[in-house]
Amino acid sequence: MNKIIAIDQSTSSTKAMLFDEQCKMLARCHVDHQQYYPQAGWVEHDAEEIYLNTVEAIRQLIDQSLIIDHSPLTIDHSSLSIDHSFDAPANVQCSMFNVQSSNVQYSLAITNQRETVVVWDKTTGKPVYHALVWQDNRGAELCQQLKDQGESGRVFEKSGLLIDPNFSATGVRWILDNVEGAKQDAKDGKLLMGTIETWLIWKLTGGKSFYTDTTNASRTMLFNIHTMDWDDDLLDIFQIPRSMLAQVLPCDAVFGETTVEGLFDKPIPIAGVLGDSHGALVGQMCFTKGSGKVTYGTGSSVMVNIGEEPLPAPEGLVTSVGFSALGRHFYGFEGNIYSTGATLKWIADQLKLVNAPSEMEAEATTVDSTNGVYIVPAFAGMGAPWWKPNAKAGVVGMTFSTTRAHFLRAALESIAYQVKDLIEVMAKGTGGKLSEICADGGPTKNHFLMQFQADLLDSPVVCTEVEDASALGAVIMNGFARKIWTSFDDVVGLRKVTQVIQPHHTDDMDLLYQGWRRAVEQIIQ
C-alpha cells in the first residue's frame, strides 16, 4: 500500500498531511514558525527553523497517526547559525482520520510558499542570512532603478513577470550586496540559492539533491518561460552567478531520497514538487484551458490555465508556468494579492480585536454593511493589478459611528474586493467572463466571505472537499512521478465538490465595488 506525505510549507506554518492513492487525506499536522520584521517593509523567515519544523511536522504526523514504529527524534538546535534563541516547536496541532497501522510504502511530496528565497553556504549548509519572504519590499529601490534603465520589457518578455520585489531575484541581489563577503563567495561558487522547496530538498537529502521545479523557477525573474531554462540575460541584469542556481525539473519528477533525519529506516522518494498556487491549480483539477482557481491564504492567488503557449499577460497580470507534467508544460495567467489572510491575522495578533480570525465572521455579520468603511490592506504594498510596492495600508470612510463589527466586516470584504480586481482583468485577457471560480484555502470556511465573493463576482464559487488543494496538487504530481496515474483523466474523477455558492447579485454590489476602487485610488496616490 502506498501512502503519500505531502508537505505544505506556507508563509505562516509547515503542514504535513498523509494521503492515500485515492487522494483521501488521512491525517494532518502543522507547526507554526516565527515571522521577523526588522524594519518597515522587511519580512524574513529563519530557513533553518522552517527545516526543523518540517522534520518535526513529519515526526508528529507519524507519531499521531501510529503509522510506523520509530525512535524519538533528537534535533540539534545548537547547529543554528542564526543568532537568536530557538526552542522546539510548541504550537503543534494535529488531526487524525481513521489511520490504521499497516505495511506501507511511503513517499514525500512538497508544495511551498513561492518567491521566498534562501542563500546558503554549500559547504557548511548554513544560510548566510534569513530567508527573504515574498512579502519583503526591500528590493523596491532596485526594481525602480531597473525600470528607469528600460529593463521592464526584456524581463517581461523572457520571464513573463513584471519587475517587482515580490519575485526572488531582488532578494538574492540584496543579500549578495549587503552580507559581508557574500558577493565574492557567490562569484567563487561557494554559495547556493533557492526558493523554499530547493532548500528543503537539499537539506532532506543531506546536500545530495539540488533541484527546483518549473513552477517555482518561473517566479524568480531569472527563468525564461519560453526556453524553460535559466536565462543568461536575466542573470546578468540581476548580477547573480549561474553557479548558485539549482537544476530545473518538471513537477512530476523524482527529486531525491530522504530518511527525514532517520525517521525512516530506508530512504523514501521525494516525488512531486510545485509552488503552492500551482499546486492548488492542479488540486482543483484545472487541467483544461480556461479553467481557474482562487487560493485564499496569507496572500491570495488567482490563476487561470491558458494552455501550452506562454501568452503575454494582460496589463497588471503575469504569465507563469502553471504546471509541468506528463511531458507537457501548461502556462497560467496569474495575479497575486499580498495581504488577505494576513490582514485577518494582523487584526487578531496585533490589534487584538478578536482572539483568532475564525471569530470574525460571527461579529461581522451582526451589521448589514460596513457603513462606508473600506480597509485597503497594502501592508506590503499593493500587488496585482496595481503593482504599487511602496503603497501603505489605510482605512477609508471611518466616522464616530464606526464600530468593531464594521471594521471586521470591512477586513473580510477587502479580500473579496481584491479578488474581484484580478478577475476583472483576467476575464478581459481570456476573452470574457469565467464560468466559475474554484476556491480553496482556510478562508473558504467563512460562509459570509464566500457568499460575498460570489455576489461580487456574479459567478458561482465552487468549494471542494479538500481544503488543502495545494497539497493535493503535490500528491497528484507525486502519483504521476511514480506512475500511479498516467493521464489527467485518471485523476479528474477524484475531485469532490462540497458546495457551489450561487451569486445573489444586486445593484448594491456595483456601488460597493465602486467605493472600493475609490478607496484604493486614495491609498495608492
Coordinates of C-alpha atoms in Angstrom, one line a residue:
M1 CA 0.0 0.0 0.0
N2 CA 1.3 3.4 -0.9
K3 CA 0.9 6.5 1.3
I4 CA 2.0 10.0 0.4
I5 CA 3.2 12.5 2.9
A6 CA 2.6 16.0 1.5
I7 CA 4.5 18.9 2.9
D8 CA 2.8 22.3 2.5
Q9 CA 5.4 24.8 3.6
S10 CA 3.4 28.0 3.7
T11 CA 4.2 31.6 4.8
S12 CA 3.0 31.1 8.4
S13 CA 3.4 27.4 9.1
T14 CA 4.6 24.0 7.9
K15 CA 1.9 21.4 7.4
A16 CA 2.4 17.7 7.0
M17 CA -0.5 15.7 5.6
L18 CA -1.0 12.0 4.9
F19 CA -2.9 10.9 1.7
D20 CA -3.8 7.6 0.2
E21 CA -3.7 6.8 -3.5
Q22 CA -7.4 7.8 -3.8
C23 CA -6.3 11.4 -2.8
K24 CA -8.1 11.0 0.6
M25 CA -6.5 12.9 3.4
L26 CA -5.9 10.6 6.4
A27 CA -4.1 12.8 8.8
R28 CA -2.8 16.3 9.2
C29 CA -0.3 18.2 11.4
H30 CA 1.1 21.7 11.4
V31 CA 3.8 23.7 13.1
D32 CA 3.9 27.5 13.1
H33 CA 7.1 29.4 12.5
Q34 CA 8.1 32.9 13.5
Q35 CA 7.8 36.0 11.4
Y36 CA 10.6 38.6 11.5
Y37 CA 10.0 42.3 10.7
P38 CA 13.4 44.0 11.1
Q39 CA 12.0 47.3 9.8
A40 CA 9.0 48.6 7.9
G41 CA 8.5 46.7 4.7
W42 CA 11.0 43.9 5.6
V43 CA 9.7 40.4 6.1
E44 CA 12.0 37.5 7.0
H45 CA 11.9 33.8 8.0
D46 CA 14.6 31.6 9.6
A47 CA 15.2 29.0 7.0
E48 CA 16.7 26.6 9.5
E49 CA 13.7 26.9 11.7
I50 CA 11.5 26.1 8.7
Y51 CA 13.6 22.9 8.0
L52 CA 13.4 21.8 11.7
N53 CA 9.7 22.4 11.7
T54 CA 9.3 20.4 8.5
V55 CA 11.1 17.4 10.2
E56 CA 9.0 18.0 13.4
A57 CA 5.7 18.1 11.5
I58 CA 6.5 14.8 9.7
R59 CA 7.5 13.3 13.1
Q60 CA 4.3 14.4 14.7
L61 CA 2.3 13.1 11.8
I62 CA 3.9 9.7 12.1
D63 CA 3.6 9.7 15.9
Q64 CA 0.0 10.8 16.0
S65 CA -1.1 8.5 13.2
L66 CA 0.6 5.5 14.6
I67 CA 1.8 4.6 11.1
I68 CA 5.2 3.2 11.9
D69 CA 7.4 2.5 15.0
H70 CA 10.3 4.7 15.4
S71 CA 12.8 6.0 17.9
P72 CA 12.3 9.5 19.3
L73 CA 13.9 12.1 17.0
T74 CA 16.5 14.4 18.5
I75 CA 17.0 17.7 16.8
D76 CA 20.3 19.5 17.5
H77 CA 19.2 23.1 17.9
S78 CA 22.7 24.2 18.7
S79 CA 23.5 23.9 15.0
L80 CA 21.5 27.0 14.2
S81 CA 23.7 29.7 12.5
I82 CA 21.2 32.5 13.1
D83 CA 22.0 34.3 16.3
H84 CA 18.8 34.0 18.3
S85 CA 17.3 31.5 20.7
F86 CA 15.1 28.9 19.3
D87 CA 13.0 26.3 21.2
A88 CA 11.5 23.1 19.9
P89 CA 8.1 23.8 18.2
A90 CA 5.5 24.2 20.8
N91 CA 2.4 25.0 18.7
V92 CA 1.9 21.7 17.1
Q93 CA -1.6 20.9 16.0
C94 CA -2.6 17.5 14.6
S95 CA -5.8 15.9 13.3
M96 CA -6.4 12.2 12.7
F97 CA -8.9 10.5 10.3
N98 CA -9.0 6.7 10.7
V99 CA -5.4 5.9 10.2
Q100 CA -4.6 2.2 10.7
S101 CA -1.2 0.6 11.1
S102 CA 0.0 -1.5 8.1
N103 CA 2.9 -2.2 6.0
V104 CA 3.1 0.8 3.8
Q105 CA 5.4 2.3 1.2
Y106 CA 5.9 6.0 1.7
S107 CA 6.9 8.9 -0.4
L108 CA 7.1 12.6 0.1
A109 CA 5.7 15.4 -2.0
I110 CA 6.3 19.2 -1.5
T111 CA 4.4 22.3 -2.2
N112 CA 5.7 25.6 -0.9
Q113 CA 5.3 29.4 -0.4
R114 CA 6.8 30.8 -3.6
E115 CA 9.4 33.5 -4.2
T116 CA 10.7 33.4 -0.6
V117 CA 14.4 32.8 -1.1
V118 CA 17.4 31.4 0.8
V119 CA 21.1 31.8 0.2
W120 CA 23.4 29.4 1.9
D121 CA 27.0 28.1 2.0
K122 CA 27.2 24.9 0.1
T123 CA 30.0 23.6 2.4
T124 CA 28.6 24.4 5.8
G125 CA 24.9 24.2 4.8
K126 CA 24.2 27.4 6.8
P127 CA 22.2 30.3 5.4
V128 CA 24.2 33.5 5.1
Y129 CA 21.1 35.5 6.1
H130 CA 17.5 35.0 7.0
A131 CA 15.2 33.9 4.1
L132 CA 13.7 37.0 2.4
V133 CA 9.9 36.4 2.2
W134 CA 7.8 37.1 -0.9
Q135 CA 6.2 39.9 1.1
D136 CA 9.6 41.6 1.6
N137 CA 9.8 45.0 0.0
R138 CA 13.5 45.9 0.3
G139 CA 14.1 45.3 -3.4
A140 CA 11.8 48.1 -4.4
E141 CA 14.6 50.6 -5.0
L142 CA 16.5 48.2 -7.3
C143 CA 13.3 47.5 -9.1
Q144 CA 12.7 51.1 -9.8
Q145 CA 16.3 51.5 -11.0
L146 CA 15.9 48.7 -13.5
K147 CA 12.6 50.2 -14.7
D148 CA 14.3 53.5 -15.2
Q149 CA 17.0 51.7 -17.2
G150 CA 14.4 50.4 -19.5
E151 CA 14.6 46.7 -18.5
S152 CA 10.9 46.1 -17.9
G153 CA 10.3 44.9 -21.5
R154 CA 13.1 42.5 -21.6
V155 CA 12.3 41.0 -18.2
F156 CA 8.6 40.7 -19.1
E157 CA 9.3 39.1 -22.5
K158 CA 11.6 36.5 -21.1
S159 CA 10.2 35.7 -17.6
G160 CA 6.6 36.6 -18.1
L161 CA 6.9 38.7 -14.9
L162 CA 6.7 42.4 -14.0
I163 CA 9.8 43.8 -12.3
D164 CA 8.7 43.7 -8.6
P165 CA 10.3 42.9 -5.3
N166 CA 7.7 40.2 -4.8
F167 CA 9.8 37.9 -7.0
S168 CA 13.0 36.3 -5.8
A169 CA 15.8 37.9 -7.8
T170 CA 15.9 41.2 -6.0
G171 CA 16.1 39.4 -2.6
V172 CA 19.1 37.4 -3.7
R173 CA 20.7 40.6 -5.1
W174 CA 20.1 42.4 -1.8
I175 CA 21.7 39.5 0.2
L176 CA 24.8 39.5 -2.1
D177 CA 25.1 43.3 -1.8
N178 CA 24.6 43.6 1.9
V179 CA 26.0 40.4 3.6
E180 CA 29.8 40.8 4.1
G181 CA 31.7 38.6 1.7
A182 CA 28.6 37.1 0.1
K183 CA 29.1 38.7 -3.4
Q184 CA 32.7 37.3 -3.7
D185 CA 31.7 33.9 -2.3
A186 CA 28.9 33.7 -4.9
K187 CA 31.4 34.6 -7.6
D188 CA 33.7 31.9 -6.3
G189 CA 31.0 29.3 -6.5
K190 CA 30.7 28.9 -2.7
L191 CA 27.0 29.9 -2.3
L192 CA 23.8 28.4 -3.4
M193 CA 20.3 30.0 -3.7
G194 CA 16.9 28.5 -3.9
T195 CA 13.3 29.0 -3.1
I196 CA 11.9 27.1 -0.1
E197 CA 11.4 23.7 -1.9
T198 CA 15.0 23.7 -3.1
W199 CA 16.2 24.4 0.4
L200 CA 14.1 21.6 1.9
I201 CA 15.1 19.1 -0.8
W202 CA 18.8 20.0 -0.3
K203 CA 18.5 19.6 3.5
L204 CA 16.4 16.5 3.4
T205 CA 18.8 14.7 1.1
G206 CA 21.9 15.8 3.0
G207 CA 23.0 18.1 0.2
K208 CA 22.8 15.4 -2.5
S209 CA 19.9 16.9 -4.4
F210 CA 20.0 20.5 -5.7
Y211 CA 16.8 20.9 -7.7
T212 CA 13.9 23.1 -8.2
D213 CA 10.8 22.7 -10.4
T214 CA 9.5 24.7 -13.3
T215 CA 6.7 26.5 -11.4
N216 CA 9.0 27.8 -8.6
A217 CA 11.7 28.7 -11.1
S218 CA 9.2 30.7 -13.1
R219 CA 8.6 33.0 -10.1
T220 CA 12.2 34.2 -9.7
M221 CA 12.6 36.7 -12.6
L222 CA 15.6 34.6 -13.7
F223 CA 13.8 31.8 -15.7
N224 CA 12.9 32.0 -19.3
I225 CA 9.5 30.6 -19.7
H226 CA 10.0 30.1 -23.5
T227 CA 13.3 28.1 -23.3
M228 CA 12.4 26.6 -19.9
D229 CA 15.8 27.3 -18.6
W230 CA 17.7 29.9 -16.5
D231 CA 18.3 32.9 -18.8
D232 CA 21.8 34.5 -19.0
D233 CA 20.5 37.9 -19.8
L234 CA 18.2 37.9 -16.7
L235 CA 21.1 36.6 -14.6
D236 CA 23.2 39.5 -15.9
I237 CA 20.6 42.1 -15.2
F238 CA 20.4 41.0 -11.5
Q239 CA 24.1 40.1 -11.3
I240 CA 23.5 36.6 -10.0
P241 CA 26.0 33.8 -10.9
R242 CA 24.5 30.8 -12.7
S243 CA 26.6 28.6 -10.3
M244 CA 24.2 29.5 -7.5
L245 CA 21.1 28.0 -9.3
A246 CA 19.6 24.6 -9.0
Q247 CA 18.8 22.2 -11.9
V248 CA 15.2 22.6 -13.0
L249 CA 12.9 19.5 -13.3
P250 CA 9.3 19.1 -14.2
C251 CA 6.8 19.0 -11.3
D252 CA 6.2 15.2 -11.7
A253 CA 9.9 14.3 -11.3
V254 CA 11.7 12.3 -8.6
F255 CA 13.8 14.9 -6.7
G256 CA 15.8 12.6 -4.5
E257 CA 15.6 10.3 -1.5
T258 CA 15.4 11.0 2.3
T259 CA 15.2 9.3 5.6
V260 CA 13.9 12.5 7.1
E261 CA 16.7 12.7 9.7
G262 CA 16.4 9.0 10.4
L263 CA 12.6 8.8 10.9
F264 CA 12.5 6.1 8.2
D265 CA 14.9 3.1 8.3
K266 CA 15.3 3.3 4.5
P267 CA 15.2 6.3 2.2
I268 CA 11.9 7.2 0.7
P269 CA 11.5 9.1 -2.6
I270 CA 10.8 12.8 -2.8
A271 CA 8.5 13.0 -5.8
G272 CA 6.1 15.7 -6.9
V273 CA 7.1 19.3 -6.2
L274 CA 5.4 22.6 -7.2
G275 CA 4.6 26.1 -5.8
D276 CA 1.5 26.4 -3.6
S277 CA -0.6 28.4 -6.1
H278 CA 0.2 26.0 -8.9
G279 CA -0.5 23.0 -6.6
A280 CA -4.0 24.5 -6.0
L281 CA -4.5 24.8 -9.8
V282 CA -3.7 21.1 -10.1
G283 CA -5.5 20.1 -6.9
Q284 CA -8.6 21.8 -8.3
M285 CA -8.2 19.7 -11.5
C286 CA -7.8 22.8 -13.7
F287 CA -6.2 20.8 -16.5
T288 CA -8.1 22.4 -19.3
K289 CA -7.5 25.8 -20.9
G290 CA -9.7 28.5 -19.4
S291 CA -10.3 26.8 -16.0
G292 CA -9.2 28.8 -13.0
K293 CA -9.0 29.0 -9.2
V294 CA -8.6 31.3 -6.2
T295 CA -6.3 30.3 -3.3
Y296 CA -7.1 32.1 -0.1
G297 CA -4.2 32.1 2.2
T298 CA -1.8 34.6 3.8
G299 CA -2.0 36.3 0.5
S300 CA -4.1 35.1 -2.3
S301 CA -3.5 33.9 -5.9
V302 CA -5.9 33.9 -8.8
M303 CA -4.7 31.7 -11.7
V304 CA -6.2 30.5 -14.9
N305 CA -4.9 27.8 -17.2
I306 CA -4.1 29.4 -20.6
G307 CA -2.9 26.2 -22.3
E308 CA 0.5 25.2 -23.6
E309 CA 1.6 28.5 -25.1
P310 CA 3.2 31.2 -22.9
L311 CA 1.0 34.1 -24.0
P312 CA 1.8 37.7 -22.8
A313 CA -0.3 38.5 -19.8
P314 CA -2.8 41.4 -19.9
E315 CA -1.7 44.6 -18.1
G316 CA -1.5 44.0 -14.4
L317 CA -1.1 40.2 -14.6
V318 CA 1.9 37.9 -15.1
T319 CA 2.4 34.7 -17.1
S320 CA 3.9 31.8 -15.1
V321 CA 4.4 28.1 -15.7
G322 CA 1.1 26.7 -14.4
F323 CA 2.5 23.1 -14.1
S324 CA 4.7 20.7 -16.0
A325 CA 3.6 17.1 -16.1
L326 CA 3.4 14.1 -18.4
G327 CA 5.9 15.7 -20.7
R328 CA 3.9 18.8 -21.2
H329 CA 4.1 22.4 -20.0
F330 CA 0.9 24.4 -19.1
Y331 CA 1.0 28.1 -18.5
G332 CA -1.2 30.4 -16.5
F333 CA -2.2 34.0 -16.2
E334 CA -1.9 35.0 -12.6
G335 CA -2.3 37.8 -10.2
N336 CA -1.2 37.8 -6.6
I337 CA -2.6 39.7 -3.7
Y338 CA -0.2 40.3 -0.9
S339 CA -2.5 40.6 2.2
T340 CA -5.7 38.6 2.6
G341 CA -5.5 36.1 5.4
A342 CA -2.5 38.2 6.7
T343 CA -4.9 41.1 7.2
L344 CA -7.2 38.9 9.4
K345 CA -4.1 37.6 11.3
W346 CA -2.9 41.2 11.9
I347 CA -6.3 42.2 13.3
A348 CA -6.2 39.2 15.7
D349 CA -2.5 39.3 16.7
Q350 CA -1.6 43.0 16.6
L351 CA -4.9 44.9 17.2
K352 CA -6.3 42.1 19.5
L353 CA -9.9 42.8 18.2
V354 CA -10.5 39.0 18.2
N355 CA -8.7 36.1 19.6
A356 CA -8.5 34.3 16.2
P357 CA -9.5 35.1 12.6
S358 CA -12.2 32.4 12.8
E359 CA -14.1 34.5 15.3
M360 CA -14.5 37.4 12.9
E361 CA -17.5 36.1 10.9
A362 CA -19.9 36.0 13.8
E363 CA -19.4 39.6 14.8
A364 CA -19.0 40.9 11.2
T365 CA -22.4 39.6 10.3
T366 CA -24.1 41.5 13.2
V367 CA -24.2 44.5 10.9
D368 CA -25.7 44.8 7.4
S369 CA -22.8 46.7 5.9
T370 CA -19.5 48.3 6.7
N371 CA -21.3 51.7 6.9
G372 CA -19.0 53.0 4.3
V373 CA -15.7 51.7 5.8
Y374 CA -13.0 50.2 3.4
I375 CA -9.8 48.7 4.6
V376 CA -7.1 48.7 1.9
P377 CA -4.5 46.2 3.2
A378 CA -1.4 47.5 1.5
F379 CA 0.8 46.3 4.4
A380 CA 3.5 45.1 2.0
G381 CA 2.5 47.3 -0.9
M382 CA -0.3 46.5 -3.5
G383 CA 0.2 43.6 -5.8
A384 CA -1.7 42.8 -9.0
P385 CA -3.2 44.5 -10.8
W386 CA -1.9 47.7 -9.1
W387 CA 1.7 46.9 -8.6
K388 CA 2.4 49.7 -6.1
P389 CA 5.2 48.3 -3.9
N390 CA 5.5 51.5 -1.9
A391 CA 1.8 51.8 -1.0
K392 CA 0.9 51.7 2.7
A393 CA -2.2 50.2 4.2
G394 CA -5.1 52.5 5.1
V395 CA -8.7 52.7 6.3
V396 CA -11.1 54.9 4.4
G397 CA -14.6 56.1 5.5
M398 CA -14.5 55.8 9.3
T399 CA -16.7 58.0 11.4
F400 CA -17.6 58.2 15.1
S401 CA -20.4 55.7 14.3
T402 CA -17.9 53.1 13.1
T403 CA -17.9 50.0 15.4
R404 CA -15.7 47.0 15.7
A405 CA -18.2 45.0 13.7
H406 CA -18.0 47.4 10.8
F407 CA -14.2 47.2 10.9
L408 CA -14.2 43.4 11.0
R409 CA -16.7 43.2 8.1
A410 CA -14.5 45.7 6.1
A411 CA -11.5 43.4 6.6
L412 CA -13.4 40.4 5.3
E413 CA -14.8 42.3 2.4
S414 CA -11.3 43.6 1.4
I415 CA -10.4 40.0 0.5
A416 CA -13.3 39.7 -1.9
Y417 CA -12.6 43.1 -3.5
Q418 CA -9.0 42.3 -4.2
V419 CA -10.0 39.0 -5.9
K420 CA -12.6 40.9 -7.9
D421 CA -9.8 43.3 -9.1
L422 CA -7.9 40.4 -10.6
I423 CA -10.9 38.6 -12.1
E424 CA -11.9 41.7 -13.9
V425 CA -8.5 42.0 -15.7
M426 CA -8.2 38.2 -16.2
A427 CA -11.6 37.9 -17.8
K428 CA -10.7 40.5 -20.4
G429 CA -7.4 38.7 -21.1
T430 CA -9.1 35.3 -21.7
G431 CA -12.0 36.7 -23.8
G432 CA -14.8 37.0 -21.4
K433 CA -16.3 36.1 -18.0
L434 CA -15.1 33.0 -16.3
S435 CA -17.8 30.4 -15.9
E436 CA -16.9 29.5 -12.3
I437 CA -14.2 30.0 -9.8
C438 CA -12.8 27.1 -7.8
A439 CA -11.8 28.2 -4.3
D440 CA -9.5 26.7 -1.7
G441 CA -7.8 27.7 1.5
G442 CA -8.8 28.2 5.1
P443 CA -11.0 31.3 4.5
T444 CA -13.3 29.1 2.3
K445 CA -14.8 28.1 5.7
N446 CA -16.0 31.6 6.2
H447 CA -19.6 31.5 4.8
F448 CA -20.0 35.2 4.7
L449 CA -16.8 35.8 2.7
M450 CA -17.7 33.1 0.2
Q451 CA -21.2 34.4 -0.4
F452 CA -20.0 38.0 -0.6
Q453 CA -17.3 36.8 -3.1
A454 CA -19.9 35.0 -5.3
D455 CA -22.2 38.1 -5.2
L456 CA -19.4 40.4 -6.0
L457 CA -18.2 38.3 -9.0
D458 CA -21.7 37.4 -10.1
S459 CA -20.3 33.9 -10.7
P460 CA -20.6 30.6 -8.8
V461 CA -17.8 29.8 -6.3
V462 CA -17.0 26.1 -6.2
C463 CA -15.5 24.7 -3.0
T464 CA -14.1 21.2 -3.0
E465 CA -13.8 18.6 -0.3
V466 CA -10.1 19.1 0.2
E467 CA -9.3 22.4 1.9
D468 CA -5.6 22.0 1.2
A469 CA -5.8 21.9 -2.5
S470 CA -2.1 22.9 -2.8
A471 CA -1.1 19.7 -1.0
L472 CA -3.5 17.7 -3.2
G473 CA -1.7 19.1 -6.3
A474 CA 1.6 17.9 -4.9
V475 CA 0.1 14.5 -4.3
I476 CA -1.2 14.3 -7.9
M477 CA 2.3 15.2 -9.2
N478 CA 3.7 12.5 -6.9
G479 CA 1.4 10.0 -8.4
F480 CA 2.4 11.0 -11.9
A481 CA 6.1 10.7 -11.0
R482 CA 5.6 7.1 -9.6
K483 CA 3.3 6.1 -12.5
I484 CA 0.2 5.6 -10.2
W485 CA -1.7 7.7 -12.7
T486 CA -0.6 8.1 -16.3
S487 CA -3.1 10.7 -17.6
F488 CA -5.0 13.7 -16.4
D489 CA -8.3 11.8 -16.9
D490 CA -7.1 9.3 -14.3
V491 CA -7.4 11.9 -11.5
V492 CA -10.2 14.2 -12.7
G493 CA -12.8 12.0 -11.2
L494 CA -11.2 12.3 -7.7
R495 CA -12.3 15.9 -7.4
K496 CA -15.2 16.1 -4.9
V497 CA -17.2 19.3 -4.8
T498 CA -18.6 20.1 -1.3
Q499 CA -20.7 23.2 -2.2
V500 CA -21.4 25.5 -5.1
I501 CA -22.2 29.0 -3.8
Q502 CA -24.5 30.7 -6.2
P503 CA -24.4 34.5 -6.5
H504 CA -27.3 36.8 -5.4
H505 CA -26.3 39.8 -7.4
T506 CA -27.8 43.2 -6.7
D507 CA -27.1 46.7 -7.8
D508 CA -25.6 47.3 -4.3
M509 CA -22.6 45.1 -5.3
D510 CA -21.7 47.5 -8.1
L511 CA -22.0 50.5 -5.8
L512 CA -19.9 48.8 -3.1
Y513 CA -17.2 47.9 -5.6
Q514 CA -17.1 51.5 -7.0
G515 CA -16.5 52.6 -3.4
W516 CA -13.6 50.1 -3.1
R517 CA -12.0 51.4 -6.2
R518 CA -12.2 55.0 -5.0
A519 CA -10.6 53.9 -1.6
V520 CA -7.7 52.2 -3.4
E521 CA -7.1 55.3 -5.5
Q522 CA -6.8 57.3 -2.4
I523 CA -4.3 54.9 -0.9
I524 CA -2.0 54.4 -3.9
Q525 CA -1.8 58.1 -5.0

